[in-house]
Tab-separated table of C-alpha atoms and ligand atoms in Angstrom:
chain	number	residue	atom	x	y	z
A	151	UNK	CA	0.000	0.000	0.000
A	152	UNK	CA	1.228	3.453	-0.824
A	153	UNK	CA	2.432	5.177	2.346
A	154	UNK	CA	0.796	8.478	1.391
A	155	UNK	CA	-2.687	6.926	1.187
A	156	UNK	CA	-4.880	8.110	4.018
A	157	UNK	CA	-5.992	5.138	6.085
A	158	UNK	CA	-9.023	5.309	8.280
A	159	UNK	CA	-7.860	5.856	11.833
A	160	UNK	CA	-7.561	2.295	13.138
A	161	UNK	CA	-10.686	1.024	11.410
A	162	UNK	CA	-13.155	3.457	12.974
A	163	UNK	CA	-16.210	5.005	11.344
A	164	UNK	CA	-15.421	8.430	9.891
A	165	UNK	CA	-18.653	9.773	11.355
A	166	UNK	CA	-19.396	8.118	14.690
A	167	UNK	CA	-16.013	6.471	15.507
A	168	UNK	CA	-17.511	2.996	16.042
A	169	UNK	CA	-15.237	0.119	15.041
A	170	UNK	CA	-15.812	-1.047	11.457
A	171	UNK	CA	-14.276	-3.513	9.011
A	172	UNK	CA	-14.541	-3.859	5.206
A	173	UNK	CA	-17.071	-6.401	3.954
A	174	UNK	CA	-15.299	-6.692	0.587
A	175	UNK	CA	-12.433	-5.337	-1.482
A	176	UNK	CA	-12.443	-4.248	-5.123
A	177	UNK	CA	-8.685	-4.630	-5.051
A	178	UNK	CA	-5.915	-2.281	-6.050
A	179	UNK	CA	-7.377	0.817	-7.649
A	180	UNK	CA	-5.949	3.915	-9.315
A	181	UNK	CA	-7.366	7.467	-9.061
A	182	UNK	CA	-10.726	7.267	-10.881
A	183	UNK	CA	-10.173	10.500	-12.819
A	184	UNK	CA	-6.426	10.007	-13.093
A	185	UNK	CA	-6.250	9.809	-16.896
A	186	UNK	CA	-2.616	9.432	-17.892
A	187	UNK	CA	-0.434	10.767	-20.630
A	188	UNK	CA	1.348	7.818	-22.295
A	189	UNK	CA	4.627	8.879	-20.611
A	190	UNK	CA	3.064	8.833	-17.131
A	191	UNK	CA	2.235	5.151	-16.748
A	192	UNK	CA	5.409	4.367	-14.813
A	193	UNK	CA	4.536	5.855	-11.432
A	194	UNK	CA	0.789	5.457	-11.232
A	195	UNK	CA	-0.709	5.719	-7.775
A	196	UNK	CA	-2.806	2.863	-6.356
A	197	UNK	CA	-4.757	2.267	-3.145
A	198	UNK	CA	-7.058	-0.469	-1.896
A	199	UNK	CA	-10.725	0.175	-2.624
A	200	UNK	CA	-12.520	-1.491	0.284
A	201	UNK	CA	-15.954	-0.367	1.492
A	202	UNK	CA	-17.316	-0.838	4.987
A	203	UNK	CA	-20.725	-0.398	6.544
A	204	UNK	CA	-21.060	1.087	10.028
A	205	UNK	CA	-23.754	-0.800	11.893
A	206	UNK	CA	-23.815	1.902	14.504
A	207	UNK	CA	-24.665	5.010	12.403
A	208	UNK	CA	-25.502	3.337	9.074
A	209	UNK	CA	-22.754	5.089	7.093
A	210	UNK	CA	-21.437	3.269	4.014
A	211	UNK	CA	-17.841	4.385	3.537
A	212	UNK	CA	-14.361	3.671	2.220
A	213	UNK	CA	-11.747	2.506	4.649
A	214	UNK	CA	-8.968	4.108	2.713
A	215	UNK	CA	-9.132	7.181	0.498
A	216	UNK	CA	-6.283	8.934	-1.318
A	217	UNK	CA	-5.386	12.445	-0.131
A	218	UNK	CA	-7.904	14.965	-1.554
A	219	UNK	CA	-5.102	16.824	-3.375
A	220	UNK	CA	-4.409	13.669	-5.398
A	221	UNK	CA	-7.959	13.762	-6.756
A	222	UNK	CA	-8.962	17.436	-6.932
A	223	UNK	CA	-6.409	19.759	-8.489
A	224	UNK	CA	-5.714	21.990	-11.486
A	225	UNK	CA	-6.069	19.053	-13.910
A	226	UNK	CA	-9.395	17.664	-12.667
A	227	UNK	CA	-10.914	15.722	-15.537
A	228	UNK	CA	-14.646	15.917	-14.801
A	229	UNK	CA	-16.538	18.941	-16.159
A	230	UNK	CA	-20.146	18.897	-14.971
A	231	UNK	CA	-21.540	20.586	-18.063
A	232	UNK	CA	-20.697	17.720	-20.459
A	233	UNK	CA	-24.263	16.389	-20.208
A	234	UNK	CA	-27.185	18.375	-21.612
A	235	UNK	CA	-29.525	16.534	-19.292
A	236	UNK	CA	-27.474	17.531	-16.240
A	237	UNK	CA	-27.515	21.155	-17.395
A	238	UNK	CA	-31.315	21.057	-17.406
A	239	UNK	CA	-31.352	19.258	-14.051
A	240	UNK	CA	-29.316	21.969	-12.348
A	241	UNK	CA	-31.375	24.737	-13.873
A	242	UNK	CA	-34.499	23.172	-12.353
A	243	UNK	CA	-32.683	22.719	-9.019
A	244	UNK	CA	-31.549	26.372	-8.988
A	245	UNK	CA	-34.996	27.680	-9.913
A	246	UNK	CA	-36.646	25.622	-7.179
A	247	UNK	CA	-34.307	27.219	-4.607
A	248	UNK	CA	-34.922	30.701	-6.019
A	249	UNK	CA	-38.699	30.275	-6.037
A	250	UNK	CA	-39.079	28.657	-2.624
A	251	UNK	CA	-36.242	29.183	-0.140
A	252	UNK	CA	-35.138	32.563	-1.454
A	253	UNK	CA	-38.555	33.939	-2.369
A	254	UNK	CA	-39.213	37.287	-0.708
A	255	UNK	CA	-35.810	37.402	0.988
A	256	UNK	CA	-33.929	40.663	0.832
A	257	UNK	CA	-30.541	40.339	-0.877
A	258	UNK	CA	-30.166	36.588	-0.245
A	259	UNK	CA	-26.779	34.874	-0.315
A	260	UNK	CA	-26.186	31.387	-1.734
A	261	UNK	CA	-23.086	29.270	-1.267
A	262	UNK	CA	-22.369	26.153	-3.312
A	263	UNK	CA	-19.808	23.596	-2.187
A	264	UNK	CA	-18.020	21.902	-5.116
A	265	UNK	CA	-19.466	24.217	-7.764
A	266	UNK	CA	-17.342	22.720	-10.595
A	267	UNK	CA	-17.715	24.711	-13.844
A	268	UNK	CA	-20.674	26.713	-12.507
A	269	UNK	CA	-23.381	24.450	-13.948
A	270	UNK	CA	-25.800	25.440	-11.129
A	271	UNK	CA	-24.563	28.834	-9.915
A	272	UNK	CA	-24.881	30.373	-13.380
A	273	UNK	CA	-28.644	30.513	-12.814
A	274	UNK	CA	-28.220	32.506	-9.599
A	275	UNK	CA	-25.739	34.782	-11.308
A	276	UNK	CA	-28.129	35.350	-14.215
A	277	UNK	CA	-30.793	36.529	-11.765
A	278	UNK	CA	-28.478	38.795	-9.820
A	279	UNK	CA	-28.484	36.620	-6.675
A	280	UNK	CA	-25.392	37.030	-4.472
A	281	UNK	CA	-23.521	33.755	-4.651
A	282	UNK	CA	-20.193	32.119	-3.974
A	283	UNK	CA	-18.863	28.836	-5.325
A	284	UNK	CA	-16.182	26.877	-3.493
A	285	UNK	CA	-14.313	24.600	-5.838
A	286	UNK	CA	-10.902	23.120	-5.036
A	287	UNK	CA	-10.205	21.948	-8.608
A	288	UNK	CA	-8.687	25.115	-10.085
A	289	UNK	CA	-9.256	24.327	-13.780
A	290	UNK	CA	-13.009	23.779	-13.522
A	291	UNK	CA	-13.306	26.744	-11.105
A	292	UNK	CA	-11.643	28.919	-13.741
A	293	UNK	CA	-14.310	27.967	-16.306
A	294	UNK	CA	-16.936	29.275	-13.872
A	295	UNK	CA	-15.009	32.470	-13.158
A	296	UNK	CA	-14.695	33.288	-16.844
A	297	UNK	CA	-18.504	33.264	-16.943
A	298	UNK	CA	-18.596	35.822	-14.138
A	299	UNK	CA	-19.580	33.311	-11.448
A	300	UNK	CA	-17.926	34.185	-8.103
A	301	UNK	CA	-15.788	31.184	-7.240
A	302	UNK	CA	-12.903	30.521	-4.893
A	303	UNK	CA	-10.588	27.544	-5.187
A	304	UNK	CA	-10.396	25.964	-1.751
A	305	UNK	CA	-11.491	22.977	0.318
A	306	UNK	CA	-14.439	23.838	2.562
A	307	UNK	CA	-14.071	23.525	6.335
A	308	UNK	CA	-15.207	25.446	9.406
A	309	UNK	CA	-12.354	27.961	9.151
A	310	UNK	CA	-13.270	28.826	5.587
A	311	UNK	CA	-16.930	28.973	6.685
A	312	UNK	CA	-16.051	31.595	9.293
A	313	UNK	CA	-14.061	33.604	6.752
A	314	UNK	CA	-16.962	33.576	4.259
A	315	UNK	CA	-19.488	34.567	6.958
A	316	UNK	CA	-17.226	37.453	8.032
A	317	UNK	CA	-16.828	38.740	4.490
A	318	UNK	CA	-20.272	38.131	2.973
A	319	UNK	CA	-22.571	37.431	5.909
A	320	UNK	CA	-24.253	34.094	6.609
A	321	UNK	CA	-25.940	32.113	3.882
A	322	UNK	CA	-29.654	31.754	3.186
A	323	UNK	CA	-28.961	28.547	1.321
A	324	UNK	CA	-25.957	26.278	1.115
A	325	UNK	CA	-26.074	23.865	-1.804
A	326	UNK	CA	-23.973	20.910	-2.888
A	327	UNK	CA	-24.461	18.385	-5.667
A	328	UNK	CA	-22.320	15.292	-5.965
A	329	UNK	CA	-19.783	16.680	-3.554
A	330	UNK	CA	-20.728	15.914	0.052
A	331	UNK	CA	-20.030	12.238	-0.556
A	332	UNK	CA	-16.484	13.207	-1.611
A	333	UNK	CA	-15.394	14.851	1.637
A	334	UNK	CA	-13.784	12.520	4.181
A	335	UNK	CA	-14.108	14.902	7.132
A	336	UNK	CA	-17.894	14.996	7.058
A	337	UNK	CA	-18.155	16.195	10.674
A	338	UNK	CA	-15.792	19.079	9.776
A	339	UNK	CA	-18.025	20.115	6.890
A	340	UNK	CA	-21.156	19.773	9.007
A	341	UNK	CA	-19.560	22.101	11.562
A	342	UNK	CA	-18.775	24.598	8.787
A	343	UNK	CA	-22.330	24.442	7.446
A	344	UNK	CA	-23.723	24.968	10.949
A	345	UNK	CA	-21.660	28.140	11.348
A	346	UNK	CA	-22.247	29.547	7.868
A	347	UNK	CA	-25.995	28.991	7.679
A	348	UNK	CA	-28.497	31.639	8.844
A	349	UNK	CA	-30.856	30.449	11.611
A	350	UNK	CA	-33.643	30.319	8.997
A	351	UNK	CA	-31.416	29.030	6.195
A	352	UNK	CA	-31.365	25.609	4.548
A	353	UNK	CA	-28.680	23.228	3.435
A	354	UNK	CA	-29.639	21.186	0.383
A	355	UNK	CA	-27.444	18.537	-1.155
A	356	UNK	CA	-27.745	15.537	-3.424
A	357	UNK	CA	-25.581	12.510	-4.045
A	358	UNK	CA	-25.843	8.973	-5.446
A	359	UNK	CA	-28.199	7.050	-3.187
A	360	UNK	CA	-27.232	3.894	-1.321
A	361	UNK	CA	-30.673	2.335	-1.862
A	362	UNK	CA	-30.292	2.566	-5.649
A	363	UNK	CA	-26.752	1.254	-5.567
A	364	UNK	CA	-27.774	-1.807	-3.559
A	365	UNK	CA	-30.939	-2.451	-5.579
A	366	UNK	CA	-29.159	-2.131	-8.965
A	367	UNK	CA	-25.761	-3.585	-8.010
A	368	UNK	CA	-24.281	-0.363	-9.390
A	369	UNK	CA	-21.026	-0.937	-7.550
A	370	UNK	CA	-19.288	1.467	-9.930
A	371	UNK	CA	-20.486	4.300	-7.680
A	372	UNK	CA	-17.719	3.134	-5.385
A	373	UNK	CA	-14.417	4.805	-6.292
A	374	UNK	CA	-11.818	7.007	-4.623
A	375	UNK	CA	-13.829	10.254	-4.760
A	376	UNK	CA	-16.934	8.678	-3.225
A	377	UNK	CA	-15.761	8.160	0.325
A	378	UNK	CA	-19.427	7.875	1.392
A	379	UNK	CA	-22.569	6.526	-0.211
A	380	UNK	CA	-25.400	8.133	1.736
A	381	UNK	CA	-28.838	7.059	2.852
A	382	UNK	CA	-31.488	9.157	4.611
A	383	UNK	CA	-30.644	7.306	7.798
A	384	UNK	CA	-26.897	7.916	7.660
A	385	UNK	CA	-27.340	11.580	6.687
A	386	UNK	CA	-29.746	12.127	9.558
A	387	UNK	CA	-27.270	10.596	12.024
A	388	UNK	CA	-24.234	12.451	10.640
A	389	UNK	CA	-25.753	15.931	10.976
A	390	UNK	CA	-27.629	15.473	14.241
A	391	UNK	CA	-24.606	16.336	16.437
A	392	UNK	CA	-24.438	19.691	14.628
A	393	UNK	CA	-28.065	20.576	15.357
A	394	UNK	CA	-28.912	20.178	11.677
A	395	UNK	CA	-32.125	18.275	11.142
A	396	UNK	CA	-33.098	16.265	8.051
A	397	UNK	CA	-36.385	17.908	7.082
A	398	UNK	CA	-36.956	16.597	3.555
A	399	UNK	CA	-35.809	14.000	1.044
A	400	UNK	CA	-36.462	13.915	-2.683
A	401	UNK	CA	-35.345	11.019	-4.931
A	402	UNK	CA	-33.634	12.029	-8.200
A	403	UNK	CA	-33.055	9.969	-11.331
A	404	UNK	CA	-29.650	11.554	-11.964
A	405	UNK	CA	-26.425	9.550	-11.731
A	406	UNK	CA	-28.320	6.294	-11.760
A	407	UNK	CA	-30.422	7.164	-8.689
A	408	UNK	CA	-29.650	9.968	-6.279
A	409	UNK	CA	-31.270	11.521	-3.231
A	410	UNK	CA	-31.676	15.208	-2.458
A	411	UNK	CA	-31.512	15.950	1.263
A	412	UNK	CA	-32.708	19.183	2.869
A	413	UNK	CA	-31.412	20.060	6.330
A	414	UNK	CA	-32.190	23.011	8.558
A	415	UNK	CA	-31.196	24.207	12.028
A	416	UNK	CA	-33.000	21.957	14.483
A	417	UNK	CA	-36.540	23.052	15.246
A	418	UNK	CA	-36.560	25.848	12.650
A	419	UNK	CA	-38.815	24.075	10.145
A	420	UNK	CA	-41.372	21.323	9.960
A	421	UNK	CA	-40.069	17.858	9.121
A	422	UNK	CA	-41.738	16.436	6.008
A	423	UNK	CA	-43.597	13.156	6.336
A	424	UNK	CA	-41.374	11.952	3.465
A	425	UNK	CA	-38.415	11.644	5.819
A	426	UNK	CA	-40.050	8.973	7.944
A	427	UNK	CA	-41.412	7.261	4.864
A	428	UNK	CA	-37.907	7.060	3.383
A	429	UNK	CA	-36.460	5.747	6.642
A	430	UNK	CA	-39.098	3.012	6.629
A	431	UNK	CA	-38.279	2.126	3.010
A	432	UNK	CA	-34.596	1.871	3.895
A	433	UNK	CA	-35.346	-0.480	6.771
A	434	UNK	CA	-37.494	-2.607	4.449
A	435	UNK	CA	-34.614	-2.730	1.933
A	436	UNK	CA	-32.356	-3.930	4.735
A	437	UNK	CA	-29.946	-0.993	4.392
A	438	UNK	CA	-29.303	-1.162	8.141
A	439	UNK	CA	-28.260	-4.826	8.136
A	440	UNK	CA	-24.819	-6.309	7.528
A	441	UNK	CA	-26.257	-9.262	5.587
A	442	UNK	CA	-27.468	-6.847	2.867
A	443	UNK	CA	-23.848	-5.958	2.159
A	444	UNK	CA	-22.773	-9.591	2.014
A	445	UNK	CA	-25.459	-10.140	-0.592
A	446	UNK	CA	-24.293	-7.005	-2.436
A	447	UNK	CA	-20.758	-8.433	-2.540
A	448	UNK	CA	-22.036	-11.660	-4.124
A	449	UNK	CA	-24.055	-9.602	-6.634
A	450	UNK	CA	-20.939	-7.615	-7.574
A	451	UNK	CA	-18.985	-10.802	-8.190
A	452	UNK	CA	-21.785	-12.246	-10.325
A	453	UNK	CA	-22.033	-9.027	-12.334
A	454	UNK	CA	-18.266	-8.984	-12.910
A	455	UNK	CA	-18.220	-12.631	-14.026
A	456	UNK	CA	-21.159	-12.176	-16.405
A	457	UNK	CA	-19.646	-9.056	-17.965
A	458	UNK	CA	-16.256	-10.676	-18.490
A	459	UNK	CA	-17.859	-13.804	-19.963
A	460	UNK	CA	-19.590	-11.565	-22.495
A	461	UNK	CA	-16.419	-9.630	-23.343
A	462	UNK	CA	-14.342	-12.811	-23.634
A	463	UNK	CA	-16.932	-14.329	-25.958
A	464	UNK	CA	-16.914	-11.233	-28.190
A	465	UNK	CA	-13.131	-11.166	-28.177
A	466	UNK	CA	-13.162	-14.813	-29.317
A	467	UNK	CA	-15.440	-13.769	-32.179
A	468	UNK	CA	-13.089	-10.880	-33.039
A	469	UNK	CA	-15.829	-8.292	-32.555
A	470	UNK	CA	-14.895	-4.653	-32.051
A	471	UNK	CA	-15.939	-3.359	-28.626
A	472	UNK	CA	-15.548	0.332	-27.750
A	473	UNK	CA	-16.292	1.935	-24.385
A	474	UNK	CA	-18.749	4.855	-24.331
A	475	UNK	CA	-17.938	7.549	-21.729
A	476	UNK	CA	-14.663	7.527	-19.783
A	477	UNK	CA	-16.545	7.945	-16.534
A	478	UNK	CA	-15.072	7.895	-13.042
A	479	UNK	CA	-17.320	4.903	-12.449
A	480	UNK	CA	-15.701	2.999	-15.304
A	481	UNK	CA	-12.376	2.993	-13.461
A	482	UNK	CA	-13.872	0.685	-10.847
A	483	UNK	CA	-15.581	-1.554	-13.403
A	484	UNK	CA	-12.568	-1.852	-15.704
A	485	UNK	CA	-10.060	-2.591	-12.969
A	486	UNK	CA	-12.267	-4.762	-10.763
A	487	UNK	CA	-13.333	-6.896	-13.747
A	488	UNK	CA	-9.819	-7.022	-15.192
A	489	UNK	CA	-10.578	-5.502	-18.608
A	490	UNK	CA	-7.690	-4.694	-20.920
A	491	UNK	CA	-7.291	-3.012	-24.333
A	492	UNK	CA	-7.810	-6.543	-25.689
A	493	UNK	CA	-11.414	-6.389	-24.504
A	494	UNK	CA	-12.094	-2.704	-25.120
A	495	UNK	CA	-10.297	-1.123	-28.079
A	496	UNK	CA	-10.704	2.446	-26.826
A	497	UNK	CA	-13.113	4.610	-24.848
A	498	UNK	CA	-14.935	7.442	-26.608
A	499	UNK	CA	-15.360	10.630	-24.560
A	500	UNK	CA	-16.331	14.212	-25.392
A	501	UNK	CA	-14.139	15.790	-22.677
A	502	UNK	CA	-11.006	17.304	-24.287
A	503	UNK	CA	-8.811	16.824	-21.174
A	504	UNK	CA	-9.422	13.038	-21.216
A	505	UNK	CA	-8.733	12.570	-24.930
A	506	UNK	CA	-5.368	11.214	-26.022
A	507	UNK	CA	-4.849	9.878	-22.522
A	508	UNK	CA	-4.990	6.376	-21.082
A	509	UNK	CA	-7.622	5.142	-18.680
A	510	UNK	CA	-6.430	4.769	-15.071
A	511	UNK	CA	-5.025	1.341	-14.230
A	512	UNK	CA	-5.872	-0.622	-17.369
A	513	UNK	CA	-4.473	2.014	-19.784
A	514	UNK	CA	-7.203	1.737	-22.383
A	515	UNK	CA	-6.832	4.691	-24.803
A	516	UNK	CA	-9.428	7.475	-24.523
A	517	UNK	CA	-10.327	8.969	-27.902
A	518	UNK	CA	-12.500	11.823	-29.130
A	519	UNK	CA	-16.125	11.082	-29.914
A	520	UNK	CA	-15.389	11.469	-33.641
A	521	UNK	CA	-13.457	8.194	-33.522
A	522	UNK	CA	-16.630	6.413	-32.465
A	523	UNK	CA	-18.815	7.864	-35.211
A	524	UNK	CA	-16.139	7.588	-37.903
A	525	UNK	CA	-16.187	3.789	-37.792
A	526	UNK	CA	-18.857	2.344	-35.548
A	527	UNK	CA	-17.745	-0.681	-33.513
A	528	UNK	CA	-19.831	-3.864	-33.330
A	529	UNK	CA	-20.554	-3.197	-29.656
A	530	UNK	CA	-20.427	-0.156	-27.403
A	531	UNK	CA	-19.911	-0.792	-23.711
A	532	UNK	CA	-22.023	1.848	-21.988
A	533	UNK	CA	-19.832	3.133	-19.156
A	534	UNK	CA	-21.957	6.310	-18.950
A	535	UNK	CA	-25.073	4.227	-18.239
A	536	UNK	CA	-26.504	6.985	-16.032
A	537	UNK	CA	-26.858	9.115	-19.178
A	538	UNK	CA	-28.479	6.258	-21.141
A	539	UNK	CA	-31.590	8.216	-22.154
A	540	UNK	CA	-29.563	11.122	-23.554
A	541	UNK	CA	-27.030	8.850	-25.247
A	542	UNK	CA	-29.406	6.281	-26.749
A	543	UNK	CA	-31.380	9.144	-28.297
A	544	UNK	CA	-28.201	10.657	-29.740
A	545	UNK	CA	-26.896	7.320	-31.026
A	546	UNK	CA	-29.881	6.000	-32.956
A	547	UNK	CA	-27.551	5.885	-36.012
A	548	UNK	CA	-25.209	3.444	-34.269
A	549	UNK	CA	-28.034	0.998	-33.637
A	550	UNK	CA	-29.514	1.328	-37.110
A	551	UNK	CA	-26.055	0.575	-38.496
A	552	UNK	CA	-26.259	-2.746	-36.592
A	553	UNK	CA	-24.381	-1.656	-33.459
A	554	UNK	CA	-25.397	-3.059	-30.081
A	555	UNK	CA	-25.022	-1.772	-26.538
A	556	UNK	CA	-23.477	-3.785	-23.755
A	557	UNK	CA	-24.934	-2.694	-20.425
A	558	UNK	CA	-24.276	-3.959	-16.903
A	559	UNK	CA	-26.681	-2.054	-14.655
A	560	UNK	CA	-28.906	-3.434	-13.263
A	561	UNK	CA	-27.858	-6.573	-15.148
A	562	UNK	CA	-25.401	-7.545	-17.848
A	563	UNK	CA	-27.205	-7.528	-21.198
A	564	UNK	CA	-26.782	-6.781	-24.887
A	565	UNK	CA	-29.471	-4.424	-26.148
A	566	UNK	CA	-30.342	-2.587	-29.325
B	273	JHZ	P1	-20.591	10.958	-15.634
B	273	JHZ	C1	-18.408	12.294	-12.023
B	273	JHZ	O1	-18.621	10.908	-12.179
B	273	JHZ	C2	-17.372	12.526	-10.963
B	273	JHZ	P2	-18.600	10.238	-13.614
B	273	JHZ	C3	-17.883	12.921	-9.635
B	273	JHZ	N1	-17.114	12.252	-8.630
B	273	JHZ	C4	-19.299	12.561	-9.380
B	273	JHZ	O2	-19.690	12.382	-8.272
B	273	JHZ	C5	-20.227	12.518	-10.519
B	273	JHZ	O3	-19.630	12.882	-11.729
B	273	JHZ	C6	-21.332	13.455	-10.367
B	273	JHZ	C7	-18.794	11.662	-21.225
B	273	JHZ	N2	-19.941	11.750	-22.128
B	273	JHZ	O4	-21.449	12.146	-15.701
B	273	JHZ	C8	-18.548	12.896	-20.412
B	273	JHZ	C9	-19.761	11.479	-23.459
B	273	JHZ	O5	-18.649	11.186	-23.913
B	273	JHZ	O6	-21.273	9.655	-15.731
B	273	JHZ	C10	-17.980	12.336	-19.144
B	273	JHZ	O7	-16.573	12.154	-19.273
B	273	JHZ	N3	-20.857	11.567	-24.274
B	273	JHZ	C11	-17.756	14.397	-9.486
B	273	JHZ	O8	-17.320	10.583	-14.275
B	273	JHZ	C12	-18.636	10.974	-19.004
B	273	JHZ	O9	-19.056	10.607	-20.312
B	273	JHZ	C13	-22.107	11.879	-23.810
B	273	JHZ	O10	-23.068	11.938	-24.616
B	273	JHZ	O11	-18.918	8.809	-13.435
B	273	JHZ	C14	-19.860	11.011	-18.102
B	273	JHZ	O12	-19.463	11.057	-16.787
B	273	JHZ	C15	-22.282	12.133	-22.409
B	273	JHZ	C16	-23.638	12.453	-21.854
B	273	JHZ	C17	-21.160	12.050	-21.597
B	273	JHZ	O13	-19.799	11.068	-14.288
B	274	ZN	ZN1	-20.631	5.167	12.230
């Protein structure tokens, strides 16, 4: 194991400090967004990707996570605005905050944690709402700044929270999308949110949802950046010590099944009936029981074996298979399953920073989208399965030319 990897302090839960142990390992894993130049393959960084479930507070988490600076920096490869559907999603999210939480407030102030290229804040900016994005990855933060979106490049903690409150005042709304599950010091962030939020403010965030991951065996949500996979139960427990109460939950179809959580200073707002309903659903799904995770492990192994059987069969038939979307998620799938460039000729991706590079670990070449359309493969392995609706619509030509999709969530299948 690399000595700079950050181990969990003696196998204790990152939230409640109870003793925990991994229930499985996905093995040696590289940085999920660590796309390499061909001359960089020599000193690639690896860590052990091993999730654990805390029976005490219900938090699903990684035992070991690389240092944040290894993942989020001035070469961060994920730009939120690459999906048209996600652009629309964040516009709706922003408008719902503007029309409910902020309605009739005088000069409200909105803070977004992990604002990436400004995909959500641009809607606040366009309406003249005071806002501040906090984005540690300098390259994506710069994209936002060039659009006039106020953004600072930093990691959020309670010290930064105090500095922001001193300079701008406290926030009416703090927002975060696909970022809370990335931050290992969740109690530190909760403390920062508690200090930065107005007494009548709200904290709204969304992340991939544990219930969906378990139900669909979408184990590819587990990678270095996702140190937590949340449930309503674990979120409620994590924020309770900071007098932040879970007052609402709202399932989202994004990223293969997400949950939006709304929290508010304890006692400041009514708790929606949906919170208790969701907690009951989670209990019925067995999300609070260790045996659920043993079953999940077996499901992951079955999924891996079925996918590799399919790829080996196609390789035997000399079919061309190309990956579609060099997602973070695909790093887990490719390396856990043991795929090589022999199975997947290249991965097509529209993000310029990923093109011409090699996928982390397995070193499958990433090529521009034009390479996919220029000469359709026999099969496209849908790594960006969470964008299936958008992609299948765009790629009707591939299917009419005889191309077929290989999918693996919720089950391995070949589809038209
Ligand atoms: P996509 C990232 O995960 C990383 P990833 C992060 N950790 C996280 O939590 C989630 O997002 C929110 C490409 N593409 O969205 C663009 C096409 O080529 O599934 C992207 O590289 N053609 C912050 O990386 C990738 O696929 C297309 O038509 O798993 C999609 O990545 C479309 C729609 C996308 O997120
Ligand atoms: Zn715990």
